[in-house]
C-alpha cells in the first residue's frame, strides 16, 4: 500500500477511535509527524546512533566518518547535543529536515561514500543529565532509521529493551543493533553475547533486527559489518517511506487494541437475537402507552362526527349544540389529540428497562476506555429521552397523514333528511289546519291489518320511519368507514412506532458498532503498510 494511502487509513482509524471516545492524541501526533517528514526531501535518510552513555556512539561515528567529527571521551556523559554528519552535496537540501529533527550541530563531509544518509550521534538515553534523555525522546520519532548501540556491559539494559526497543522496534523498518566494545570480550564470548542479544530480540518480537559486533576504537577496521550494512545500497526513499508506513501501521493497531478490536472480527456489542427481544418489549411498552384500542375508538367517533355533520340534515344543529354543551364533541372525536397526549398515560421507564439492562450487561465485555461512552448511552434518562423523541416523531409523521373518511352518500342522506324535515313541517301545517278547520275532509289509506288510516297519520308515520332509516343508514355507513379507517390508522401507528424504535432507538449503539468495525478494518488494512 502507498504511504499516502497508509496515512489516509490512519486518518480513518483516528476518526473511528475518536467517535468511540478513545484518546487519539498520540496517533494524531504520529500522523502529523509522518506527514511533516514526507514534506522534506527523501533523497537522503536520517540514521541515529542511539544508546546508553559510554557505549561508544561518538567513537562509532568517528570511525564511520574516518575523522574526528564528534568528541568521544572517558568523562560520562560526553555528548550533550546531537551531532549530524552529512554529505556536503546534500547539506543545503537537508538543512530544513535536520532543523525539524532538532539538530543544530552539522558536520559536512565531502567524500562520495554514504551520500544518501545523514548519521546522527545522539546524547545518551540513560543519562544522569535528564535533558539528554528528553532530547533523545524528542528526536527519535523524527528519524528514519536507528542503530541501537550496546556494549558488553549494557546489552541487557532495561532502558534499551523494556523502553526504546519495545517502543520503536515495530515503528522503524531500518534498524540494527550494534554490539560495540566487543574487543573487551574474547571472540567466542563476543559471538555468544551477540547470539544472546538475538535471542532476546526474538523474544521481544523484534527478531528481524540484525545484530553486528564492532570495535569502534580501532577505526574503520573495527566496524566492518556495520559499514556493510550502511553501504547495503538500500534506497533512501524506501527507508523514509517504510518508516512512515510502519508508524502509520503501528498507530492504527494501537488504536484498535485500545478499542479491543485488534485481530478477530468484532462481534456486534449486542447479540442480534437479544437485541431483537429487548426492542420488541420496548415497542410493546410504548404501544401500550399510545393505546391503539383507544386510538381506534377515537377514529370511529371522529368519522361518525364527520358523517353527522354532512348527513344528519337540519337536526344536526340540535345534536351538535347538545354535544358542544356537554363538551363531548372534542374529547371523544380527536384521534390526533389523543395520540399527542400519550405521555400523560404513563411512564416509559418500565418500557426501556429491558433495553437498559441489556446495554448495561454488555458493559463489562467492553474494553475499559470505551465504557464511559457506552455507559452514557445506557443511562435510563438517555434511553427514555430518545424513545420519547422516537415515539413523538413517528406519531407526528402518522398524524400528518390523518384524513377522516368522508362519503358522497352522506350528502345524499343529508339532502334526504332535509326533505324529511320539509315533509314534517308540511304535515305539521296539515295537522294544524285540521285542528282549525273542524270538519275538513280527510282522506284515508287502507293499510293491511290496520284497515283505513287517515292519510296525514299514515304520511307522518312513513316520514318518521324514513327519517329514522336514513339516520340509521348514516350511522351504519359511518361506523363501517370509521372502523375501517381506525384499523388502518391503528396498524400504521403500530408499524411506524415499531419501525422507528427498531431503526432509531439504538442508532448510537449502531454507530458505536460501526466505529468499532471501521477501526478494525483500518487496523487490518494497516497490516499492508510498512
Ligand atoms: N575498548 C573499547 N573502548 C571503546 C570502544 N568504543 C569506544 N570506546 C571508549 O568508550 C568511551 C566512551 O566512548 P564515547 O564514544 O564517548 O561514548 P558515547 O556513547 O558517545 O558516550 P556519551 O556521549 O556519553 O553518550 C571512550 O573512552 C571510548 O574511547 C571500543 O570499541 N572498544
Ligand atoms: Mg558521545
XYZ file of C-alpha atoms and ligand atoms in Angstrom:
563
model
C 0.000 0.000 0.000
C 1.307 3.501 -0.783
C 2.499 5.699 2.069
C -0.225 8.237 1.365
C -2.857 5.523 1.466
C -1.412 4.311 4.770
C -1.727 7.792 6.243
C -5.278 8.148 4.918
C -6.033 4.813 6.517
C -4.649 6.135 9.793
C -6.920 9.177 9.415
C -9.872 6.802 9.182
C -8.713 4.884 12.236
C -8.360 8.127 14.186
C -11.843 9.296 13.193
C -13.347 5.958 14.226
C -11.429 5.905 17.508
C -12.462 9.469 18.258
C -16.125 8.628 17.804
C -15.604 5.796 20.281
C -14.314 8.318 22.796
C -10.745 6.998 22.730
C -7.762 9.270 23.258
C -6.348 9.825 19.782
C -3.728 12.435 20.701
C -0.723 10.163 20.244
C -1.985 8.743 16.953
C -2.722 12.220 15.618
C 0.771 13.370 16.629
C 2.274 10.356 14.846
C 0.280 11.125 11.730
C 1.291 14.788 11.769
C 4.950 13.897 12.254
C 4.720 11.406 9.395
C 3.123 13.932 7.052
C 5.733 16.531 8.004
C 8.532 14.072 7.246
C 7.085 13.439 3.784
C 7.177 17.197 3.202
C 11.022 17.127 3.390
C 13.293 15.587 0.734
C 13.649 11.798 0.816
C 16.842 11.710 -1.253
C 18.742 11.019 1.975
C 17.566 9.355 5.156
C 18.439 10.187 8.759
C 20.099 7.442 10.805
C 20.506 7.913 14.541
C 23.147 6.211 16.665
C 21.284 5.702 19.931
C 22.332 4.066 23.165
C 23.391 4.456 26.781
C 26.309 6.541 27.913
C 29.807 5.383 27.107
C 28.845 2.583 24.731
C 30.859 4.355 22.054
C 28.335 6.191 19.858
C 30.624 9.131 19.214
C 33.592 6.836 18.652
C 31.495 4.852 16.153
C 30.536 7.982 14.245
C 34.178 8.984 14.110
C 35.061 5.532 12.808
C 32.355 5.734 10.159
C 33.492 9.249 9.196
C 37.154 8.349 9.262
C 37.825 11.581 11.136
C 37.004 13.160 14.463
C 33.553 14.703 13.980
C 32.076 14.169 17.455
C 34.296 14.306 20.522
C 34.395 11.000 22.387
C 35.719 10.782 25.921
C 36.172 8.937 29.153
C 34.102 11.550 31.013
C 30.409 10.474 31.322
C 28.267 11.661 29.701
C 30.233 13.226 26.872
C 27.817 14.144 24.107
C 25.213 16.678 25.237
C 23.842 17.794 21.871
C 23.236 15.632 18.852
C 25.746 15.967 16.037
C 24.830 15.282 12.420
C 27.356 14.030 9.890
C 26.035 14.739 6.387
C 27.363 14.604 2.829
C 28.205 18.178 1.781
C 26.471 17.564 -1.565
C 23.195 17.358 0.368
C 23.999 19.926 3.065
C 21.712 22.605 1.733
C 18.946 20.171 0.794
C 18.901 18.561 4.235
C 19.221 21.732 6.318
C 15.465 22.115 6.807
C 14.945 18.427 7.598
C 17.750 18.427 10.185
C 16.365 21.571 11.816
C 12.979 19.874 12.042
C 14.578 16.746 13.515
C 16.129 19.003 16.160
C 19.798 19.153 15.104
C 21.856 22.285 15.483
C 25.366 20.900 15.034
C 26.058 19.700 11.497
C 29.379 18.387 10.184
C 29.668 18.002 6.428
C 31.877 15.543 4.631
C 32.978 15.727 1.024
C 33.622 12.041 0.403
C 31.371 10.282 -2.106
C 30.629 7.409 0.290
C 27.347 7.305 2.231
C 25.912 10.091 0.082
C 22.302 9.384 0.935
C 22.411 9.172 4.710
C 22.784 11.709 7.498
C 24.215 9.981 10.574
C 23.319 11.415 13.977
C 25.376 10.925 17.107
C 22.833 11.264 19.916
C 23.331 12.069 23.581
C 22.958 9.064 25.891
C 19.414 7.952 26.653
C 20.185 6.667 30.155
C 21.867 9.848 31.283
C 22.136 11.299 34.733
C 21.501 14.504 32.806
C 17.717 14.399 32.316
C 17.735 16.821 29.422
C 19.815 14.331 27.402
C 17.063 11.793 27.566
C 14.496 14.449 26.721
C 16.490 15.433 23.654
C 16.698 11.819 22.526
C 12.983 11.291 23.103
C 12.140 14.374 21.057
C 14.450 13.324 18.263
C 13.845 9.627 17.775
C 10.238 9.912 16.489
C 11.562 12.087 13.653
C 14.487 9.999 12.405
C 14.158 7.442 9.602
C 16.488 4.697 10.850
C 18.274 3.754 14.071
C 21.416 1.887 15.016
C 20.991 0.831 18.636
C 24.425 0.769 20.201
C 25.116 -1.536 23.156
C 28.286 -2.805 24.766
C 29.092 -5.966 26.720
C 28.009 -4.254 29.934
C 24.795 -2.709 28.758
C 23.450 -5.151 26.208
C 20.751 -6.397 28.571
C 19.933 -2.948 29.820
C 16.285 -2.404 30.694
C 16.159 1.148 29.345
C 17.049 -0.306 25.994
C 14.911 -3.417 25.979
C 11.816 -2.588 28.026
C 11.856 1.010 26.836
C 13.236 2.039 23.491
C 13.226 -1.243 21.623
C 9.685 -2.084 22.685
C 8.504 1.315 21.532
C 10.435 1.663 18.301
C 11.031 -1.848 17.024
C 7.641 -2.034 15.257
C 7.858 1.575 14.086
C 11.169 1.578 12.245
C 11.980 -0.722 9.356
C 15.654 0.062 9.010
C 17.373 -0.617 12.291
C 20.284 -2.608 13.602
C 21.763 -3.484 16.972
C 25.498 -2.813 17.265
C 27.461 -4.604 19.957
C 30.384 -2.196 20.323
C 33.483 -2.561 22.506
C 33.430 -6.212 21.527
C 37.244 -6.146 21.832
C 36.659 -6.313 25.601
C 35.425 -9.882 25.077
C 37.120 -12.933 23.679
C 35.938 -13.648 20.107
C 33.963 -16.612 21.425
C 32.292 -14.532 24.111
C 31.574 -11.777 21.593
C 29.782 -14.315 19.404
C 27.905 -15.688 22.411
C 26.793 -12.239 23.569
C 25.662 -11.329 20.055
C 23.705 -14.580 19.868
C 22.215 -13.888 23.297
C 21.141 -10.477 22.057
C 19.489 -12.045 19.000
C 17.548 -14.402 21.278
C 16.328 -11.581 23.385
C 15.240 -9.608 20.314
C 13.285 -12.585 19.068
C 11.558 -12.880 22.441
C 10.625 -9.224 22.157
C 9.111 -9.764 18.724
C 11.958 -7.879 17.056
C 13.731 -10.934 15.680
C 14.254 -9.322 12.277
C 16.683 -6.780 13.690
C 20.221 -7.650 12.705
C 22.987 -7.726 15.363
C 26.601 -6.869 14.459
C 29.723 -6.614 16.615
C 32.129 -3.651 16.354
C 35.318 -2.298 17.871
C 34.921 1.366 17.197
C 38.157 2.402 18.833
C 40.025 0.586 16.084
C 38.525 2.916 13.478
C 37.302 1.722 10.061
C 38.938 -1.666 10.584
C 36.746 -2.340 13.619
C 33.351 -1.604 12.077
C 33.346 -3.825 9.019
C 29.897 -5.366 9.418
C 28.311 -2.056 10.297
C 29.876 -0.432 7.235
C 28.481 -3.207 5.073
C 25.029 -2.624 6.495
C 25.372 1.125 5.866
C 26.534 0.530 2.298
C 23.887 -2.066 1.542
C 22.524 0.108 -1.247
C 19.046 0.467 0.118
C 17.314 3.452 -1.398
C 16.773 6.418 0.936
C 13.261 6.910 -0.453
C 12.350 3.388 0.611
C 13.778 3.887 4.062
C 11.687 7.025 4.565
C 8.523 5.534 3.074
C 8.779 2.318 5.062
C 9.396 4.258 8.265
C 6.309 6.440 7.730
C 4.222 3.433 6.746
C 5.361 1.460 9.794
C 4.439 4.380 12.053
C 1.001 4.615 10.427
C 0.529 0.878 10.789
C 1.532 0.801 14.427
C -0.592 3.833 15.340
C -3.679 2.265 13.735
C -3.001 -1.033 15.506
C -2.599 0.698 18.851
C -5.939 2.439 18.431
C -7.610 -0.847 17.514
C -6.017 -2.539 20.517
C -7.392 0.232 22.739
C -10.872 -0.486 21.434
C -10.374 -4.228 21.837
C -10.867 -4.935 18.125
C -7.370 -5.908 17.111
C -7.467 -9.328 15.481
C -10.658 -11.366 15.138
C -13.764 -9.845 13.632
C -15.525 -7.661 16.192
C -18.868 -9.211 17.038
C -21.651 -6.650 17.480
C -21.759 -5.375 21.052
C -25.236 -6.769 21.498
C -26.181 -10.135 20.129
C -28.865 -9.668 17.425
C -31.406 -12.051 18.997
C -31.206 -10.383 22.425
C -31.370 -7.009 20.803
C -34.485 -8.078 18.898
C -36.189 -9.265 22.085
C -35.364 -6.114 24.020
C -36.573 -3.896 21.204
C -39.867 -5.710 20.813
C -40.509 -5.409 24.508
C -39.784 -1.674 24.257
C -42.260 -1.482 21.363
C -44.900 -3.298 23.371
C -44.469 -0.919 26.305
C -44.584 2.112 24.054
C -47.679 0.902 22.187
C -49.443 0.249 25.487
C -48.999 3.918 26.377
C -50.032 5.065 22.946
C -53.184 2.894 23.427
C -54.049 1.685 19.951
C -57.546 0.485 21.006
C -58.300 3.943 22.404
C -56.996 5.478 19.218
C -59.300 3.289 17.142
C -62.324 4.349 19.227
C -61.373 7.963 18.644
C -61.055 7.356 14.934
C -64.518 5.782 14.716
C -66.012 8.620 16.760
C -64.326 11.205 14.548
C -65.760 9.546 11.453
C -69.258 9.480 12.951
C -68.913 13.103 13.879
C -67.946 13.979 10.316
C -70.838 11.896 8.971
C -73.338 13.655 11.231
C -72.132 16.999 10.022
C -72.961 16.205 6.434
C -75.723 13.664 6.677
C -77.892 14.488 9.702
C -79.936 17.155 7.967
C -81.231 20.121 9.970
C -81.399 18.022 13.123
C -77.604 18.015 13.419
C -77.711 21.591 14.690
C -79.664 20.349 17.635
C -77.419 17.353 18.373
C -74.138 19.250 17.851
C -75.360 22.003 20.135
C -76.037 19.423 22.806
C -72.625 17.747 22.271
C -70.908 21.120 22.387
C -72.738 21.948 25.542
C -71.561 18.813 27.330
C -68.045 19.008 25.824
C -68.209 15.591 24.223
C -67.659 16.657 20.664
C -63.932 17.428 21.054
C -62.846 14.922 23.610
C -64.488 11.950 22.022
C -63.544 12.583 18.432
C -59.949 13.794 18.280
C -57.615 10.933 17.375
C -54.670 13.267 16.716
C -55.050 14.964 20.077
C -55.477 11.581 21.720
C -52.162 10.420 20.239
C -50.428 13.653 21.215
C -51.333 13.087 24.851
C -49.674 9.639 25.030
C -47.179 10.807 27.611
C -49.974 11.618 30.053
C -50.982 7.965 30.079
C -47.940 6.675 31.964
C -44.152 6.430 32.213
C -41.732 4.960 29.691
C -39.414 3.725 32.410
C -40.743 0.144 32.504
C -40.666 0.001 28.696
C -36.967 0.866 28.425
C -35.859 -1.231 31.362
C -35.077 -4.441 29.406
C -33.029 -2.464 26.918
C -31.137 -0.588 29.627
C -30.400 -3.861 31.327
C -29.161 -5.351 28.093
C -26.752 -2.493 27.388
C -25.584 -2.448 30.992
C -24.912 -6.186 30.903
C -22.648 -5.789 27.852
C -20.583 -3.078 29.558
C -18.153 -5.464 31.278
C -17.320 -7.090 27.930
C -16.188 -3.758 26.513
C -12.583 -2.537 26.918
C -12.290 -0.029 29.763
C -11.569 3.047 27.620
C -14.876 2.587 25.768
C -17.049 2.017 28.816
C -17.657 5.674 29.589
C -19.216 6.423 26.232
C -21.313 3.277 26.326
C -22.437 3.860 29.910
C -23.813 7.263 28.905
C -25.835 5.561 26.188
C -27.368 3.156 28.660
C -28.450 5.775 31.174
C -32.212 5.381 31.700
C -32.827 9.089 31.155
C -30.924 8.985 27.900
C -32.740 5.906 26.549
C -36.101 7.216 27.746
C -35.492 10.592 26.185
C -34.556 9.014 22.884
C -37.558 6.688 22.983
C -39.890 9.624 23.702
C -38.456 11.539 20.748
C -38.712 8.459 18.564
C -42.369 7.970 19.501
C -43.148 11.647 19.021
C -41.623 11.679 15.594
C -43.374 8.523 14.454
C -46.739 9.757 15.787
C -46.106 13.153 14.212
C -45.483 11.500 10.851
C -48.680 9.467 11.133
C -50.889 12.312 12.400
C -49.806 14.440 9.467
C -51.429 11.824 7.225
C -54.725 11.562 9.146
C -57.706 12.066 6.803
C -61.094 11.427 8.403
C -63.041 9.416 5.812
C -65.924 11.033 4.006
C -68.554 9.872 1.550
C -70.856 11.380 -1.050
C -73.565 9.112 0.336
C -73.620 11.244 3.486
C -74.515 14.342 1.463
C -77.298 12.423 -0.262
C -78.605 11.259 3.127
C -78.290 14.839 4.388
C -80.352 16.141 1.456
C -82.937 13.410 2.063
C -83.100 14.419 5.745
C -83.874 17.995 4.620
C -86.712 16.589 2.516
C -87.923 14.585 5.501
C -87.847 17.703 7.647
C -89.698 19.667 4.988
C -92.293 16.928 4.832
C -92.636 17.000 8.619
C -93.191 20.751 8.528
C -95.794 20.265 5.826
C -97.512 17.579 7.899
C -97.385 19.792 10.978
C -99.161 22.516 8.983
C -101.692 19.947 7.765
C -102.402 18.783 11.319
C -102.723 22.401 12.427
C -105.169 23.033 9.605
C -107.206 20.004 10.671
C -107.442 21.412 14.180
C -108.504 24.827 12.971
C -110.984 23.661 10.337
C -113.011 21.096 12.280
C -114.835 19.283 9.587
C -112.286 19.442 6.877
C -112.399 16.353 4.723
C -109.600 13.890 5.361
C -108.881 11.028 3.009
C -107.677 7.741 4.234
C -105.491 4.939 3.021
C -106.220 1.308 3.628
C -103.292 -0.416 5.304
C -103.013 -4.160 5.737
C -104.114 -5.251 9.240
C -104.924 -1.654 10.281
C -107.645 -1.060 7.722
C -108.340 2.622 6.711
C -105.931 5.067 8.348
C -106.222 8.868 7.866
C -103.796 9.939 5.139
C -101.861 12.568 7.274
C -101.323 9.996 10.025
C -100.081 7.399 7.570
C -97.855 10.017 5.926
C -96.470 11.120 9.307
C -95.626 7.568 10.266
C -93.995 6.955 6.886
C -91.951 10.170 7.113
C -90.735 9.453 10.627
C -89.815 5.959 9.576
C -87.903 7.315 6.568
C -86.044 9.806 8.800
C -85.153 7.060 11.237
C -83.974 4.729 8.496
C -81.862 7.472 6.936
C -80.238 8.237 10.317
C -79.605 4.550 10.880
C -78.109 4.165 7.409
C -75.821 7.127 8.061
C -74.744 5.689 11.377
C -74.068 2.247 9.946
C -72.174 3.582 6.971
C -70.100 5.982 9.071
C -69.382 3.174 11.517
C -68.246 0.962 8.665
C -65.922 3.594 7.171
C -64.774 4.663 10.624
C -63.825 1.201 11.752
C -62.021 0.514 8.517
C -60.082 3.750 8.879
C -59.442 3.122 12.558
C -57.947 -0.263 11.802
C -55.719 1.291 9.172
C -54.621 4.105 11.476
C -54.005 1.678 14.326
C -51.950 -0.620 12.122
C -49.977 2.270 10.637
C -49.148 3.763 14.014
C -48.133 0.362 15.345
C -45.927 -0.355 12.350
C -44.372 3.110 12.334
C -43.628 3.089 16.058
C -42.096 -0.392 15.798
C -40.067 0.513 12.758
C -38.693 3.696 14.261
C -37.872 2.020 17.533
C -36.005 -0.688 15.625
C -34.246 1.784 13.361
C -33.638 4.812 15.546
C -33.546 3.851 19.193
C -30.229 2.066 19.041
C -28.622 4.367 16.474
C -25.936 5.460 18.965
C -25.152 1.803 19.657
C -25.136 1.029 15.956
C -22.785 3.941 15.360
C -20.653 2.583 18.144
C -20.550 -0.797 16.437
C -19.892 0.833 13.083
C -16.954 2.773 14.514
C -15.529 -0.387 16.048
C -15.849 -2.165 12.723
C -14.255 0.782 10.911
C -11.376 0.814 13.362
C -10.879 -2.895 12.956
C -10.950 -2.573 9.176
C -8.369 0.213 9.326
C -6.101 -1.867 11.555
C -6.364 -4.791 9.152
C -5.627 -2.568 6.150
C -2.679 -1.151 8.070
C -1.085 -4.587 8.035
C -0.209 -3.893 4.424
C 1.731 -0.783 5.474
C 5.419 -0.951 6.215
N 37.625 -0.804 24.384
C 36.859 -0.040 23.650
N 36.559 1.206 24.054
C 35.781 1.938 23.299
C 35.234 1.493 22.077
N 34.475 2.441 21.549
C 34.538 3.486 22.407
N 35.324 3.207 23.469
C 35.600 4.069 24.585
O 34.488 4.237 25.372
C 34.455 5.522 25.925
C 33.157 6.234 25.585
O 33.113 6.457 24.231
P 32.147 7.537 23.584
O 32.251 7.383 22.103
O 32.366 8.880 24.159
O 30.785 7.000 24.085
P 29.375 7.642 23.831
O 28.443 6.522 23.625
O 29.427 8.662 22.794
O 29.058 8.304 25.234
P 28.105 9.564 25.558
O 28.440 10.632 24.616
O 28.393 9.883 26.954
O 26.721 9.064 25.394
C 35.609 6.262 25.346
O 36.652 6.264 26.277
C 35.977 5.435 24.148
O 37.359 5.522 23.835
C 35.575 0.176 21.666
O 35.155 -0.359 20.613
N 36.402 -0.555 22.494
Mg 29.070 10.611 22.723
